[in-house]
Every structure is written in C-alpha cells, then in structure tokens.
mmCIF file of C-alpha atoms in Angstrom:
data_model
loop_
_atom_site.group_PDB
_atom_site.id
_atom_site.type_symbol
_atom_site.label_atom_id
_atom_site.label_comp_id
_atom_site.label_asym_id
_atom_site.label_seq_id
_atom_site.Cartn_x
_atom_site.Cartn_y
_atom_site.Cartn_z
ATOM 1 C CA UNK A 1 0.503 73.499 -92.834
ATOM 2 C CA UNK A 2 0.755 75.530 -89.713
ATOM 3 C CA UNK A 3 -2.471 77.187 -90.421
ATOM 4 C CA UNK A 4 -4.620 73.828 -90.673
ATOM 5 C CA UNK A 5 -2.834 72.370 -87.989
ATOM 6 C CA UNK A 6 -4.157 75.669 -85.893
ATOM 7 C CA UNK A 7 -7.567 75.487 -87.329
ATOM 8 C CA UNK A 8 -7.480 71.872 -86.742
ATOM 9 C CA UNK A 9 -6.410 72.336 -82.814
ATOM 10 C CA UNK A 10 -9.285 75.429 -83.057
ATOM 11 C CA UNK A 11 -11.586 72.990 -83.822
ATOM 12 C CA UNK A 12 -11.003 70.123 -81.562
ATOM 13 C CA UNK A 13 -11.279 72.530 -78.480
ATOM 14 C CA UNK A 14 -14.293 74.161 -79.833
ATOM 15 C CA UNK A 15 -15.615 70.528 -79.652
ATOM 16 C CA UNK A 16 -14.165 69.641 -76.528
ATOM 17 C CA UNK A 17 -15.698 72.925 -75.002
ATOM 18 C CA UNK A 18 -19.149 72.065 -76.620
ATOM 19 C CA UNK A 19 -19.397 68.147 -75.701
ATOM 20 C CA UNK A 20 -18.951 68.922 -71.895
ATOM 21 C CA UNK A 21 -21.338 72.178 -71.866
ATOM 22 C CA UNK A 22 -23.833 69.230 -73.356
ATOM 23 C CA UNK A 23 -22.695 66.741 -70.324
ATOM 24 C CA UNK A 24 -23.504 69.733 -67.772
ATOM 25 C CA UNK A 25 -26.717 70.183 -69.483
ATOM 26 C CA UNK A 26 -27.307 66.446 -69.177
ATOM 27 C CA UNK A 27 -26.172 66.500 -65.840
ATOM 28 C CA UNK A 28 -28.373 69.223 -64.703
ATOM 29 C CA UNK A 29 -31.941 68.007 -67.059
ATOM 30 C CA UNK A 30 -31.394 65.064 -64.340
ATOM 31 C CA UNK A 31 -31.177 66.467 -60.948
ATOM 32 C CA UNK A 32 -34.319 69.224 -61.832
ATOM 33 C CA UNK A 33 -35.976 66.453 -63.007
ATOM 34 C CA UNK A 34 -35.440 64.587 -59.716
ATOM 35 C CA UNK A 35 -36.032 67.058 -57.561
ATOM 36 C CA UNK A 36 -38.856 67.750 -58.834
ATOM 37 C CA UNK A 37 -40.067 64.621 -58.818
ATOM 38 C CA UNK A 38 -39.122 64.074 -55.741
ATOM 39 C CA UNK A 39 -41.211 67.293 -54.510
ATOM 40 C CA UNK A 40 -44.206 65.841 -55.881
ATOM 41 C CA UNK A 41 -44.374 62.369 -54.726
ATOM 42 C CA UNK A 42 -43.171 64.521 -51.347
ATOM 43 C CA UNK A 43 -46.346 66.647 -51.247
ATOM 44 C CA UNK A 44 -48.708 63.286 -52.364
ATOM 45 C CA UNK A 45 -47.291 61.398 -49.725
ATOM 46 C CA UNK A 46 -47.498 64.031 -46.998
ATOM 47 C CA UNK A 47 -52.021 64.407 -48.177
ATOM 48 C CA UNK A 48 -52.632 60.829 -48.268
ATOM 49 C CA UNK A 49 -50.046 58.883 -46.299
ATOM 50 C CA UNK A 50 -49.328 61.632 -44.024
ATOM 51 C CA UNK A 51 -46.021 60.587 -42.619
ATOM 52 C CA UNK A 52 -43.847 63.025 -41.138
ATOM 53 C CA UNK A 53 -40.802 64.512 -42.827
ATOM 54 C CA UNK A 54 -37.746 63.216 -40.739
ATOM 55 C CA UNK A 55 -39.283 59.618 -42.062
ATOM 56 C CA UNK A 56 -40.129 60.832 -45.619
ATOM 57 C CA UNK A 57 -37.308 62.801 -46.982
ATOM 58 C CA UNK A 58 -34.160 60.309 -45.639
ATOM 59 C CA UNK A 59 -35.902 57.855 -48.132
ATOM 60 C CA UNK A 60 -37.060 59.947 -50.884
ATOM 61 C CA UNK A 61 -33.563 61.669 -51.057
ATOM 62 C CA UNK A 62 -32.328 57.746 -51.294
ATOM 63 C CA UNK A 63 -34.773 57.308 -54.133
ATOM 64 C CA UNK A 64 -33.998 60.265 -56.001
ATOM 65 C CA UNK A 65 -29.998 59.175 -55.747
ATOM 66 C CA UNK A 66 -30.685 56.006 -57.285
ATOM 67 C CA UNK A 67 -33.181 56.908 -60.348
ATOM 68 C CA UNK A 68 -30.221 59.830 -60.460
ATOM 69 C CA UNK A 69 -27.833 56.739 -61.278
ATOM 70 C CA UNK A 70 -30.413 55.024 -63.128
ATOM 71 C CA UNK A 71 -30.740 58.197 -65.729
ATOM 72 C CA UNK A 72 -27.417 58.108 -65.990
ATOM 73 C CA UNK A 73 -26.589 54.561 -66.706
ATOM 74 C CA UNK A 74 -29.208 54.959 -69.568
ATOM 75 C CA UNK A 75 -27.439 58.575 -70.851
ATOM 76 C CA UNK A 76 -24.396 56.413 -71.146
ATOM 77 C CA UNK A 77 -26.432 53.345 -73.166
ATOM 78 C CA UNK A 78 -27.970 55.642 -75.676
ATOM 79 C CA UNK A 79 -24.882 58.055 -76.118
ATOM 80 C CA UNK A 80 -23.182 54.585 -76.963
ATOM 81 C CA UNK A 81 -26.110 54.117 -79.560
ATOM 82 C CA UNK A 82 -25.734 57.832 -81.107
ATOM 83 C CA UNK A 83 -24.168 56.054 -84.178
ATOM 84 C CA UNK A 84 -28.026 54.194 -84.396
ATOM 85 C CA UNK A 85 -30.893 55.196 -86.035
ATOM 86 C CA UNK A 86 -33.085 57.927 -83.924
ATOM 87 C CA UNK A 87 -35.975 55.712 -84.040
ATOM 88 C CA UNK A 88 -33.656 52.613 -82.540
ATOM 89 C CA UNK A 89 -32.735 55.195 -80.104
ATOM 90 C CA UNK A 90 -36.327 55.355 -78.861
ATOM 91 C CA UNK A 91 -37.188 51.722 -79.013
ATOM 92 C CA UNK A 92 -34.436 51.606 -76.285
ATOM 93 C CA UNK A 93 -35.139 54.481 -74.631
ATOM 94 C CA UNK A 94 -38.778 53.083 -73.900
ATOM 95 C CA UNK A 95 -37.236 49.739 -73.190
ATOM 96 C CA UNK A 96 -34.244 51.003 -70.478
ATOM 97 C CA UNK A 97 -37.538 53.297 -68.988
ATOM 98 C CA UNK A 98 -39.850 50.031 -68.687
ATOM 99 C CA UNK A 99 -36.713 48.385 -66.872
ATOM 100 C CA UNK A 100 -35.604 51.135 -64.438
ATOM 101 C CA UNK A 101 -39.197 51.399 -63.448
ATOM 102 C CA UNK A 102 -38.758 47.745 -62.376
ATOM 103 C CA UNK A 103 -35.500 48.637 -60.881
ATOM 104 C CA UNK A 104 -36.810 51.368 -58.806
ATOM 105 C CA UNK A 105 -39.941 49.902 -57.730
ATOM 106 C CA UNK A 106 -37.775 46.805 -56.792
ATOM 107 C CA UNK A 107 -35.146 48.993 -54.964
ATOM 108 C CA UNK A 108 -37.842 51.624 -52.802
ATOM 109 C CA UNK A 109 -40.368 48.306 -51.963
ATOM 110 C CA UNK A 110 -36.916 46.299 -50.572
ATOM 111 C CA UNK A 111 -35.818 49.534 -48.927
ATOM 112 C CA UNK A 112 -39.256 50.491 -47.031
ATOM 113 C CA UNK A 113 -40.756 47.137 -46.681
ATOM 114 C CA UNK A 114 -36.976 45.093 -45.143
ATOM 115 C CA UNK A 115 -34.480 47.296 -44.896
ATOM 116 C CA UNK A 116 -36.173 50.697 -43.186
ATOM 117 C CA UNK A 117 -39.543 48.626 -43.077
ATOM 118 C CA UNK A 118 -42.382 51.072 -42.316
ATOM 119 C CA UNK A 119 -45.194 50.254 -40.033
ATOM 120 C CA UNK A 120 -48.174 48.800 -41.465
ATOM 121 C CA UNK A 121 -46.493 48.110 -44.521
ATOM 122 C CA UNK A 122 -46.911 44.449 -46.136
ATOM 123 C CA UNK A 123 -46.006 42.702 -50.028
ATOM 124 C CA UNK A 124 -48.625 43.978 -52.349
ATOM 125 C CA UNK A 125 -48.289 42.849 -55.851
ATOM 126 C CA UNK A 126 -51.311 44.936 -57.131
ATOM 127 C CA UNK A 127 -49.252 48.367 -54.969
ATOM 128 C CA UNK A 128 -46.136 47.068 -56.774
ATOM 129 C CA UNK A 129 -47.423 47.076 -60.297
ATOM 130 C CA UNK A 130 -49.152 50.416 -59.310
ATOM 131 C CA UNK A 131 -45.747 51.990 -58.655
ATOM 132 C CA UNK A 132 -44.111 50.124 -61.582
ATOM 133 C CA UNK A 133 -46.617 52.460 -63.802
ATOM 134 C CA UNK A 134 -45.613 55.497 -61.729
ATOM 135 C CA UNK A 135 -42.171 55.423 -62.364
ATOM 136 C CA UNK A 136 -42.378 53.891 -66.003
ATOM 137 C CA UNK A 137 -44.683 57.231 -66.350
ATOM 138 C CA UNK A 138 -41.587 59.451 -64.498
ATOM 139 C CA UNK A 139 -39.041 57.323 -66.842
ATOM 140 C CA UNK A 140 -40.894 57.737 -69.929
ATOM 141 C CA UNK A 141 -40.790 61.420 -69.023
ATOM 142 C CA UNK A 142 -37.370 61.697 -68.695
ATOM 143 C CA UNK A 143 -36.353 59.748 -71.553
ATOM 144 C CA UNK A 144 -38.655 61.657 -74.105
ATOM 145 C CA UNK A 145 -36.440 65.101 -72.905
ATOM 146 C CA UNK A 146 -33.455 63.087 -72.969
ATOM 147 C CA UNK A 147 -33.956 62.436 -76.447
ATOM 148 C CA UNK A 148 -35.457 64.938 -77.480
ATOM 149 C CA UNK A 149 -32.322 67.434 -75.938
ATOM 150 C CA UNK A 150 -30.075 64.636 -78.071
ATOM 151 C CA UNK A 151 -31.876 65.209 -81.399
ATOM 152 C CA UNK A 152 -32.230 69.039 -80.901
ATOM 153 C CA UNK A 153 -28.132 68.744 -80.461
ATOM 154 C CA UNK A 154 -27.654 66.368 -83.015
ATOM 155 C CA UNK A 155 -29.616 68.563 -85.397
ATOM 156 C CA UNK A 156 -26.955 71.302 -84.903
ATOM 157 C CA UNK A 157 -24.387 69.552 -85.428
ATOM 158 C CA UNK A 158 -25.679 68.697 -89.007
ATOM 159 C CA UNK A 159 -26.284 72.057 -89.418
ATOM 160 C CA UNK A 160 -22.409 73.250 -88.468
ATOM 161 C CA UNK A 161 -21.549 70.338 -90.634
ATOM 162 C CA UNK A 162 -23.503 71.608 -94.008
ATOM 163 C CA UNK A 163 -22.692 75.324 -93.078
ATOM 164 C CA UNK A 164 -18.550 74.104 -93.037
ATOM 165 C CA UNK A 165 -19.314 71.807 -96.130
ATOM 166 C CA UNK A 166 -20.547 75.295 -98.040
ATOM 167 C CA UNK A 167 -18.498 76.793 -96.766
ATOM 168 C CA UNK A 168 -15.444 74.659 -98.066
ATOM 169 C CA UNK A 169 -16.970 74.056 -101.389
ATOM 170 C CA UNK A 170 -17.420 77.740 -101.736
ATOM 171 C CA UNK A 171 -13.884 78.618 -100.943
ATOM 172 C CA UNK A 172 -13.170 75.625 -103.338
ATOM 173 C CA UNK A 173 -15.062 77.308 -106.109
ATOM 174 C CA UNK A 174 -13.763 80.881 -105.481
ATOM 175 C CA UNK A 175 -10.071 79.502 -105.515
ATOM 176 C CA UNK A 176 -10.648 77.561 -109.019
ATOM 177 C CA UNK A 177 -12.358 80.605 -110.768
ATOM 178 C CA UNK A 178 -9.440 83.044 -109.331
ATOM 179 C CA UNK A 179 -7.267 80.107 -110.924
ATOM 180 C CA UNK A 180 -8.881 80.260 -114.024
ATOM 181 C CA UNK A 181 -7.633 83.675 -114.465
ATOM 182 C CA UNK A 182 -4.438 83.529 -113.971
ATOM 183 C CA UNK A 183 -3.205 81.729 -117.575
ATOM 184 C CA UNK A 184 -5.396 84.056 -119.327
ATOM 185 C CA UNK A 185 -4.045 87.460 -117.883
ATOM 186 C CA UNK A 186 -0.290 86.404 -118.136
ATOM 187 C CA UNK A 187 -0.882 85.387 -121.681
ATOM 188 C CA UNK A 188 -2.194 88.757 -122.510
ATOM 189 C CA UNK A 189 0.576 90.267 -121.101
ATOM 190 C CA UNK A 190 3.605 88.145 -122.104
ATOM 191 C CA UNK A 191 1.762 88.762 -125.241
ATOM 192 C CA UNK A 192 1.779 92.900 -125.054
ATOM 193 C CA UNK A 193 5.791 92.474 -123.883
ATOM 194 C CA UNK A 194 6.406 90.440 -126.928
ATOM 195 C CA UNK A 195 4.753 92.921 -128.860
ATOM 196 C CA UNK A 196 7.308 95.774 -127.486
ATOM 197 C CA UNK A 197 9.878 93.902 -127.842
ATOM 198 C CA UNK A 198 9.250 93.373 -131.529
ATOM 199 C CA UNK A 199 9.106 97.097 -131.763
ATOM 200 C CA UNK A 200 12.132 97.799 -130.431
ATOM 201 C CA UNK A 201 10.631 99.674 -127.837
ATOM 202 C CA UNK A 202 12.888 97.888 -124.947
ATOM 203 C CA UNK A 203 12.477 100.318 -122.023
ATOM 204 C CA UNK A 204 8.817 100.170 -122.283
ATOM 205 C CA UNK A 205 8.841 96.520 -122.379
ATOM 206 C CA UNK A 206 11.171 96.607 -119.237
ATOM 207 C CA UNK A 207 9.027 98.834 -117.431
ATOM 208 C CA UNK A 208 5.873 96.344 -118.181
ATOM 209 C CA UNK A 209 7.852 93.242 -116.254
ATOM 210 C CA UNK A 210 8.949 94.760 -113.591
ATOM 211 C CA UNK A 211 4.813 96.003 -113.143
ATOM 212 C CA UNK A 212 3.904 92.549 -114.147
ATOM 213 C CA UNK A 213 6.598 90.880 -111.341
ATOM 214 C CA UNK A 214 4.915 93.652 -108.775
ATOM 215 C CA UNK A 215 1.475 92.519 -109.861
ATOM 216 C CA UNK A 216 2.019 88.694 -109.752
ATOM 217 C CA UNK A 217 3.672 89.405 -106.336
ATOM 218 C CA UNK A 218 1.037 91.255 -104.969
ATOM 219 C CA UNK A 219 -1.781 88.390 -105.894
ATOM 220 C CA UNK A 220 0.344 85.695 -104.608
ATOM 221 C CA UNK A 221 0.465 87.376 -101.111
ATOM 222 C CA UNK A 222 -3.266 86.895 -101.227
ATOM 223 C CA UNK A 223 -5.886 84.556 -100.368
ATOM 224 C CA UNK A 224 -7.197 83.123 -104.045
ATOM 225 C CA UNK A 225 -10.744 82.417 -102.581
ATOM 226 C CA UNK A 226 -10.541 85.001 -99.810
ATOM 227 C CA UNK A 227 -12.079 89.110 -99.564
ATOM 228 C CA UNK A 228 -9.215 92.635 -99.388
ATOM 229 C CA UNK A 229 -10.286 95.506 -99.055
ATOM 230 C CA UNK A 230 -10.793 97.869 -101.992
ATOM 231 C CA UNK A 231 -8.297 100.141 -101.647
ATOM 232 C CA UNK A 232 -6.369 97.336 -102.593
ATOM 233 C CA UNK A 233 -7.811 95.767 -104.979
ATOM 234 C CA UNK A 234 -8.232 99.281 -106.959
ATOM 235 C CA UNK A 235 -3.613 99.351 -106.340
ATOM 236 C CA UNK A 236 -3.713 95.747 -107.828
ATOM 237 C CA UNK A 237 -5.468 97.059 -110.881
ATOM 238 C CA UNK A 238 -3.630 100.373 -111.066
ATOM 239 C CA UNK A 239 -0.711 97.841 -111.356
ATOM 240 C CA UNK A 240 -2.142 96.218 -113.897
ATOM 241 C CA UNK A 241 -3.295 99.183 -115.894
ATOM 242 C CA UNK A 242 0.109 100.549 -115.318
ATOM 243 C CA UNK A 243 1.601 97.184 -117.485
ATOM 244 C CA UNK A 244 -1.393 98.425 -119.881
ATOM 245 C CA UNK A 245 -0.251 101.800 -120.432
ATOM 246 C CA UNK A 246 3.597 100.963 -121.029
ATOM 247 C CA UNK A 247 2.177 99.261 -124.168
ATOM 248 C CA UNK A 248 -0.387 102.235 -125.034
ATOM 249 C CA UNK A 249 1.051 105.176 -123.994
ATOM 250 C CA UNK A 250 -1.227 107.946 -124.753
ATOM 251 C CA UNK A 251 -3.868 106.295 -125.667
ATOM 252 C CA UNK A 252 -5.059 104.579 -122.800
ATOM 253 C CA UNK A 253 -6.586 107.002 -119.679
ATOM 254 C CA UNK A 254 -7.284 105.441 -116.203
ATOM 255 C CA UNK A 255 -9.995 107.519 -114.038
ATOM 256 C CA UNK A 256 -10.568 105.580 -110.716
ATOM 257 C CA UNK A 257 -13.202 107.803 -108.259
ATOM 258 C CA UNK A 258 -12.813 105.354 -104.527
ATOM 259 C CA UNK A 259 -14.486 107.368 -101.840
ATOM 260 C CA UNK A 260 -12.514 106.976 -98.829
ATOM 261 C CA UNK A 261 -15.204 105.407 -96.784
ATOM 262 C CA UNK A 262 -15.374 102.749 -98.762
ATOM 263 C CA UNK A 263 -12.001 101.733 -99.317
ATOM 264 C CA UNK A 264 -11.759 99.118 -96.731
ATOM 265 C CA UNK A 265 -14.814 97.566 -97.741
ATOM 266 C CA UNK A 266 -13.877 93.745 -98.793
ATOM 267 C CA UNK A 267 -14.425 92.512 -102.213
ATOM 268 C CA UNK A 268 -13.240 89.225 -103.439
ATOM 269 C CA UNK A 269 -10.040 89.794 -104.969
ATOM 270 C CA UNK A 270 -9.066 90.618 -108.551
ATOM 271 C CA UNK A 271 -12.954 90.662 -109.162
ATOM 272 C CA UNK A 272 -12.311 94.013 -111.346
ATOM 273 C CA UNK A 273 -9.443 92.077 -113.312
ATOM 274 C CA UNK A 274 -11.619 90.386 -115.989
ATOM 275 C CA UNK A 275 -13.741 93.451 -116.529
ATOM 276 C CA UNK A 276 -10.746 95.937 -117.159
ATOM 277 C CA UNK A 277 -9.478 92.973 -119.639
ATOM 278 C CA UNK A 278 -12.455 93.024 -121.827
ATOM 279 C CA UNK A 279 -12.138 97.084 -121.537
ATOM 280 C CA UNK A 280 -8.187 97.112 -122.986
ATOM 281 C CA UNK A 281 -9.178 94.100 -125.344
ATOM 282 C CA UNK A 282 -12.555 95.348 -127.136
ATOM 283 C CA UNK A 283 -11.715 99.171 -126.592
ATOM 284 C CA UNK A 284 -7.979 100.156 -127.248
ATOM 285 C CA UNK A 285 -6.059 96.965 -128.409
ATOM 286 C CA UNK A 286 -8.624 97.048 -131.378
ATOM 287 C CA UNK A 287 -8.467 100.473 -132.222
ATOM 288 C CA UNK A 288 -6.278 103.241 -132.838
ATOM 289 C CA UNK A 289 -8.654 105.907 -130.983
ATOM 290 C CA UNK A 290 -7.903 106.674 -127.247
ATOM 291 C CA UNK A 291 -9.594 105.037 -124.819
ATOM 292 C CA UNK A 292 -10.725 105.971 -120.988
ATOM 293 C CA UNK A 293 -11.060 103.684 -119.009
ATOM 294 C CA UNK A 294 -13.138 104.658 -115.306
ATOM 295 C CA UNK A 295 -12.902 102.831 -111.919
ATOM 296 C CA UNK A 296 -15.773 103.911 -109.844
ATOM 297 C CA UNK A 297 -17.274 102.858 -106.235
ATOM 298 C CA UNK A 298 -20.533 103.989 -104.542
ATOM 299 C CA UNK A 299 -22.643 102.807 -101.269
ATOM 300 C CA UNK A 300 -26.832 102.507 -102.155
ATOM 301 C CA UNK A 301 -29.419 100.818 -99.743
ATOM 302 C CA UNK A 302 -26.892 98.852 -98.145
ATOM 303 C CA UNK A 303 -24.593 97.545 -101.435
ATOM 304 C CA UNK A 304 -21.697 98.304 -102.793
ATOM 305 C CA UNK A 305 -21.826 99.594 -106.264
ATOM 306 C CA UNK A 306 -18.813 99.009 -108.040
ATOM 307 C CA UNK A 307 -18.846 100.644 -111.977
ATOM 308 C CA UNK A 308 -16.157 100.025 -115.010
ATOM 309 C CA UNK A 309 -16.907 101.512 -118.058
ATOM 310 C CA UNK A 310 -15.069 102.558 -120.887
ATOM 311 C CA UNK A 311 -15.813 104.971 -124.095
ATOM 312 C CA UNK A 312 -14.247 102.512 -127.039
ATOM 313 C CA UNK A 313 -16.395 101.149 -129.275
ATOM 314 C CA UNK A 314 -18.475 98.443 -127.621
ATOM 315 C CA UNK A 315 -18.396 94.539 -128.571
ATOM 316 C CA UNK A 316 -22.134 93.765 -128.677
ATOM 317 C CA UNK A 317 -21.067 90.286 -128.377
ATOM 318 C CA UNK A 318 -19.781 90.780 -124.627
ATOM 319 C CA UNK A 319 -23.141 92.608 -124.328
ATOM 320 C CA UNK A 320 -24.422 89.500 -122.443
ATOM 321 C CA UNK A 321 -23.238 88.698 -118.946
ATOM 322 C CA UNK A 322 -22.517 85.049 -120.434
ATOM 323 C CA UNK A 323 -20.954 85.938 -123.694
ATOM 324 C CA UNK A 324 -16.985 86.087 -122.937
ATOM 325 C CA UNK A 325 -14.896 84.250 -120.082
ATOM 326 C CA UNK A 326 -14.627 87.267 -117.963
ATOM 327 C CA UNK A 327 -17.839 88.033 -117.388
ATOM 328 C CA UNK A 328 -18.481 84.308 -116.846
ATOM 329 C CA UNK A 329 -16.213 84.327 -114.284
ATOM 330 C CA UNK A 330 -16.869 87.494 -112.410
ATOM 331 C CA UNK A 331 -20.224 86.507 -112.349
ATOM 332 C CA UNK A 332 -19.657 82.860 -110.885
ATOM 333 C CA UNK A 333 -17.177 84.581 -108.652
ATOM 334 C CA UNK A 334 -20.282 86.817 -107.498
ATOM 335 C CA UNK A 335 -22.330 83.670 -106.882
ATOM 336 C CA UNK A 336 -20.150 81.974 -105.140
ATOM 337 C CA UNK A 337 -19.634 84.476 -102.906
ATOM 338 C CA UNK A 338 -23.102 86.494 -101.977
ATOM 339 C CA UNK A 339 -25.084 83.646 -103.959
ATOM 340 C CA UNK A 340 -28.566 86.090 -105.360
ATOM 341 C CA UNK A 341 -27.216 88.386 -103.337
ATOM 342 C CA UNK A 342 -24.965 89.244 -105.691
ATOM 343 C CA UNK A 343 -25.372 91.270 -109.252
ATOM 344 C CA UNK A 344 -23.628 91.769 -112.557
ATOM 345 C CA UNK A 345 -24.941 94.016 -115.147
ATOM 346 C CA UNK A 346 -23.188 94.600 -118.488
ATOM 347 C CA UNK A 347 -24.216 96.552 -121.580
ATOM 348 C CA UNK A 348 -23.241 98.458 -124.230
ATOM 349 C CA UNK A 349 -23.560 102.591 -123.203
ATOM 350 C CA UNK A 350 -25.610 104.637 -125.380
ATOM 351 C CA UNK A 351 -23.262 106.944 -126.021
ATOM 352 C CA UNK A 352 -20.667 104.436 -126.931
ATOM 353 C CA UNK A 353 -18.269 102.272 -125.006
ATOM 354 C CA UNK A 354 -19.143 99.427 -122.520
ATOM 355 C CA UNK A 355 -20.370 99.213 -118.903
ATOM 356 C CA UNK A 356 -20.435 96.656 -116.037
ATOM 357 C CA UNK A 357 -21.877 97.094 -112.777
ATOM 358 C CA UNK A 358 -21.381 94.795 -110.079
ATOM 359 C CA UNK A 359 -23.364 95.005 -106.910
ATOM 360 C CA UNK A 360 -23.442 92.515 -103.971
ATOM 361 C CA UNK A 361 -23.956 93.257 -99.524
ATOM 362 C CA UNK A 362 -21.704 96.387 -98.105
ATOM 363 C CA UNK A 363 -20.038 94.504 -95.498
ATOM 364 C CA UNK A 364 -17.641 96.403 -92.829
ATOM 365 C CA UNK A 365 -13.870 96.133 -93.703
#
C-alpha cells in the first residue's frame, strides 16, 4: 500500500509540475504574440500615420495589456471546454476571436477618439469595421496557436495514457503467467518428496524441503511481473535443481557456464524454470540413464542468448514451441515482455537430448 500511495503522490506532482510548465508556456505564447504585434502595428503606424513615439507607444502598450487580458479570458473559456469535442473547441475559439475583435476595436476607438482623443480623429464606421478585420485577423491568429499548442498537449497526454495502460496490462500479463507456474512446480515437487518418502529415503526428502522452503522464499521476495538480474535467477534455479538432485542423486548433472559480464543483465524472473522442468520431466524422471543438464549465457549483436539443453532422450512432442505448458508460457512471458523482440527456439538436438534458446534485447543491469 505504501508503494502505490508513493507512486500515486509521484504522479500527482509529476502532473502538478507539468500543468503549470503548460500555464508558463501559455503565459509566454501571449506576451510574444503581443509584442509582436504590437511592433508591427508600431512600425505601420509610424510610415503612414507618422505620429511620434511618446504619443504612440503609451497607447499601444494600453492595447497590448488589454488583448493580453482578452487572450486570457478566452485560455480560461476553452480550458473550461477541454472536456468538449476539439472541433467545438474551434467553433468557439473562432467565435471568442470574432468578439474580442469587437472588444478591442471598441476599447482602442473609445480610448483614442474620447478618452486620449487624437487630433484629427472623428467616428468612422467604415475605419471601425476596417480594424474589426485587423484584429479578428490578429485573434484568429492567436487562437489557431492556442489550439493548436492545446491539441499538440492533449495528444501527449493520450500518449502517456496508452504507454501506462501497456504498460499495466503488461505487468498484468507477466504477473498471471509467473502465477500460472507456481501450482505446477510445487506439484512436481510435493510430488518428488512424496516419492522419497515412500522410499524410505527420509534425509533426502528432508533435504528437498528445506531447498524447496529456500526456493519458494526466494521467489516471493520478488517482483512476479518484474526483471533480476541473472546471476540470480541462475541461484534460483541452482535451488531448484538442488531439490532435483536430492531425488536423483547421481543421475542428474547441472553445468551452468554465466560469464561474469553478464550476470547482472535483467531477465524476467523464473523464465528458465519451465524449461529446466521439461528437461528433469522428459530426460531423467523417464529414464534410468543419467542426464546433464547445461545452463548457458552469451551476448551476440546486442541480445542476450540464453541456452538449456539437455542429452536425455528428446520428447518430439515438446519439439514445438506450443506443444507443452512451459514453453507456452516462457514464450508468452517473452512477448509480453520484449513483444517481437523477443525469441524462443526449441528442438530436438541431433545428437540426442533437447534444446531451447531464448533470445530477447541485452539491456544494462
């Protein structure tokens, strides 16, 4: 519970920190916009009205403070509208531009014409409607970056959205198929104890609980959907070979070959179980012959290789990558976590026995 609670407060700052970065981008797509808009009408009015500065820029700096407001009045309306369709969105952007254009016009003709009334300066409805278009034009200008700035942040958050929804649904997956497991490795086992016990052979059946209570401890402590490194997962399945041999004795050899730079390379956990399963179950728990059993890791073109093979006599029904519930699940496992990425290849050896190969990104541990 502690952990979601801290992911949950991670989040909501992450989102607090993000929605007022987007107000200061707001804030600051209206005063360039102003100011330059304000430099331009500057430089027009300077050629063809030529007034002098300490008249122009007291009023222009006026004007520019209250289309300022005006853009912001209107960031408020459609942020309340964010919940609306995008194409509402612009029928009321275009709408608020057509009416702060009136506002504007309204406000700079009252302030030059009565308040700060300019000589030679008199009513003209045709001038009016001639500045209603230029600032409907400077509107419409603004409005189309507004929301087009929106949409562009709107479209990210979708994306964070679907990349957390994968994300969960992946984790989701990875933490039923690691389930799945679990019922059919402790029934094996319980199964090879029972057998022990029925031969009397007590100390070896001791010795294969207390590996199986190590074993069961040691996956617990783990995240069922998350990566270890594979040092450790090789340990967890030296545990569980260890179980293995206090049933076969003899018979069963373990060869594991982990190059040292790879061993804290992440792999999703217990992804070796199933295949060393299907080794003990088709190679020595069927036969009387000994049975090797090698654990081996290798780095090519930027994937890890990881190999378990065995030299029993091969099931050419687990041949296929489909044909037995642990190689259905390591191979849903692999798709769930490197999607095509990732690569399972089983078959019979020539020379007798079994192989799997799994192969997927080398990641950094």
């Amino acid at each position: 519970m502690r952990l979601l609670d801290q992911a949950a407060t991670d989040s909501e700052v992450e989102d607090g920190a993000r929605l007022r970065a987007r107000r200061r981008s707001a804030l600051v797509l209206i005063a360039a916009f102003w100011a330059f808009a304000i430099l331009m009408l500057s430089v027009r009015a300077l050629m063809i009205d030529g007034l002098p500065l300490s008249i122009l820029w007291p009023r222009r700096l006026i004007t520019a403070g209250i289309g300022a407001l005006l853009c912001l009045a209107m960031a408020g309306v459609l942020a309340a509208l964010r919940n609306r369709s995008f194409a509402e969105r612009v029928v009321w952007g275009l709408a608020g531009a057509f009416v702060m254009a009136l506002i504007l016009t309204s406000v700079t003709m009252t302030m030059n014409r009565i308040i700060f009334p300019l000589p030679g300066l008199s009513f003209s409805l045709v001038e009016s409607a001639q500045w209603v278009l230029v600032w409907l034009g400077y509107f419409l200008a603004w409005t189309g970056t507004h929301l087009a700035l929106t949409y562009h942040w709107e479209s990210q958050d979708h994306q964070r959205r679907a990349a957390a929804l994968a994300e969960l649904t992946r984790e989701a997956q990875g933490t039923a198929l690691r389930y799945q497991l679990n019922p059919h490795f402790l029934f094996n086992t319980l199964n090879s104890v029972a057998s022990l016990v029925d031969e009397a052979r007590n100390a070896e059946a001791e010795a294969m609980l207390l590996n199986l209570a190590t074993f069961v401890r040691s996956t617990l402590a783990n995240e069922p959907s998350g990566a270890i490194p594979l040092r450790q997962e090789i340990d967890l399945q030296r545990l569980y070979l260890d179980i293995e041999q206090a049933r076969f004795g003899d018979r069963l050899t373990v060869e594991i070959d982990l190059p040292e730079a790879l061993a804290a390379t992440p792999v999703p956990a217990l992804i070796l179980q199933p295949l060393i399963e299907n080794a003990i179950l088709h190679g020595v728990s069927r036969s009387e012959d000994r049975l090797t059993i090698r654990i081996a890791a290798s780095a090519r073109n930027g994937r890890l290789e990881l190999i378990v093979e065995d030299d029993g006599a091969a099931d050419p029904a687990a041949a296929h990558p489909g044909g037995g519930l642990g190689l259905r699940n390591v191979a849903a496992r692999l798709n769930a976590h490197y999607g095509e990425a990732g690569l399972l290849d089983a078959a019979a050896r020539p020379e007798g026995g079994f192989r799997t190969l799994l192969a997927f990104p080398l990641a950094a541990g």
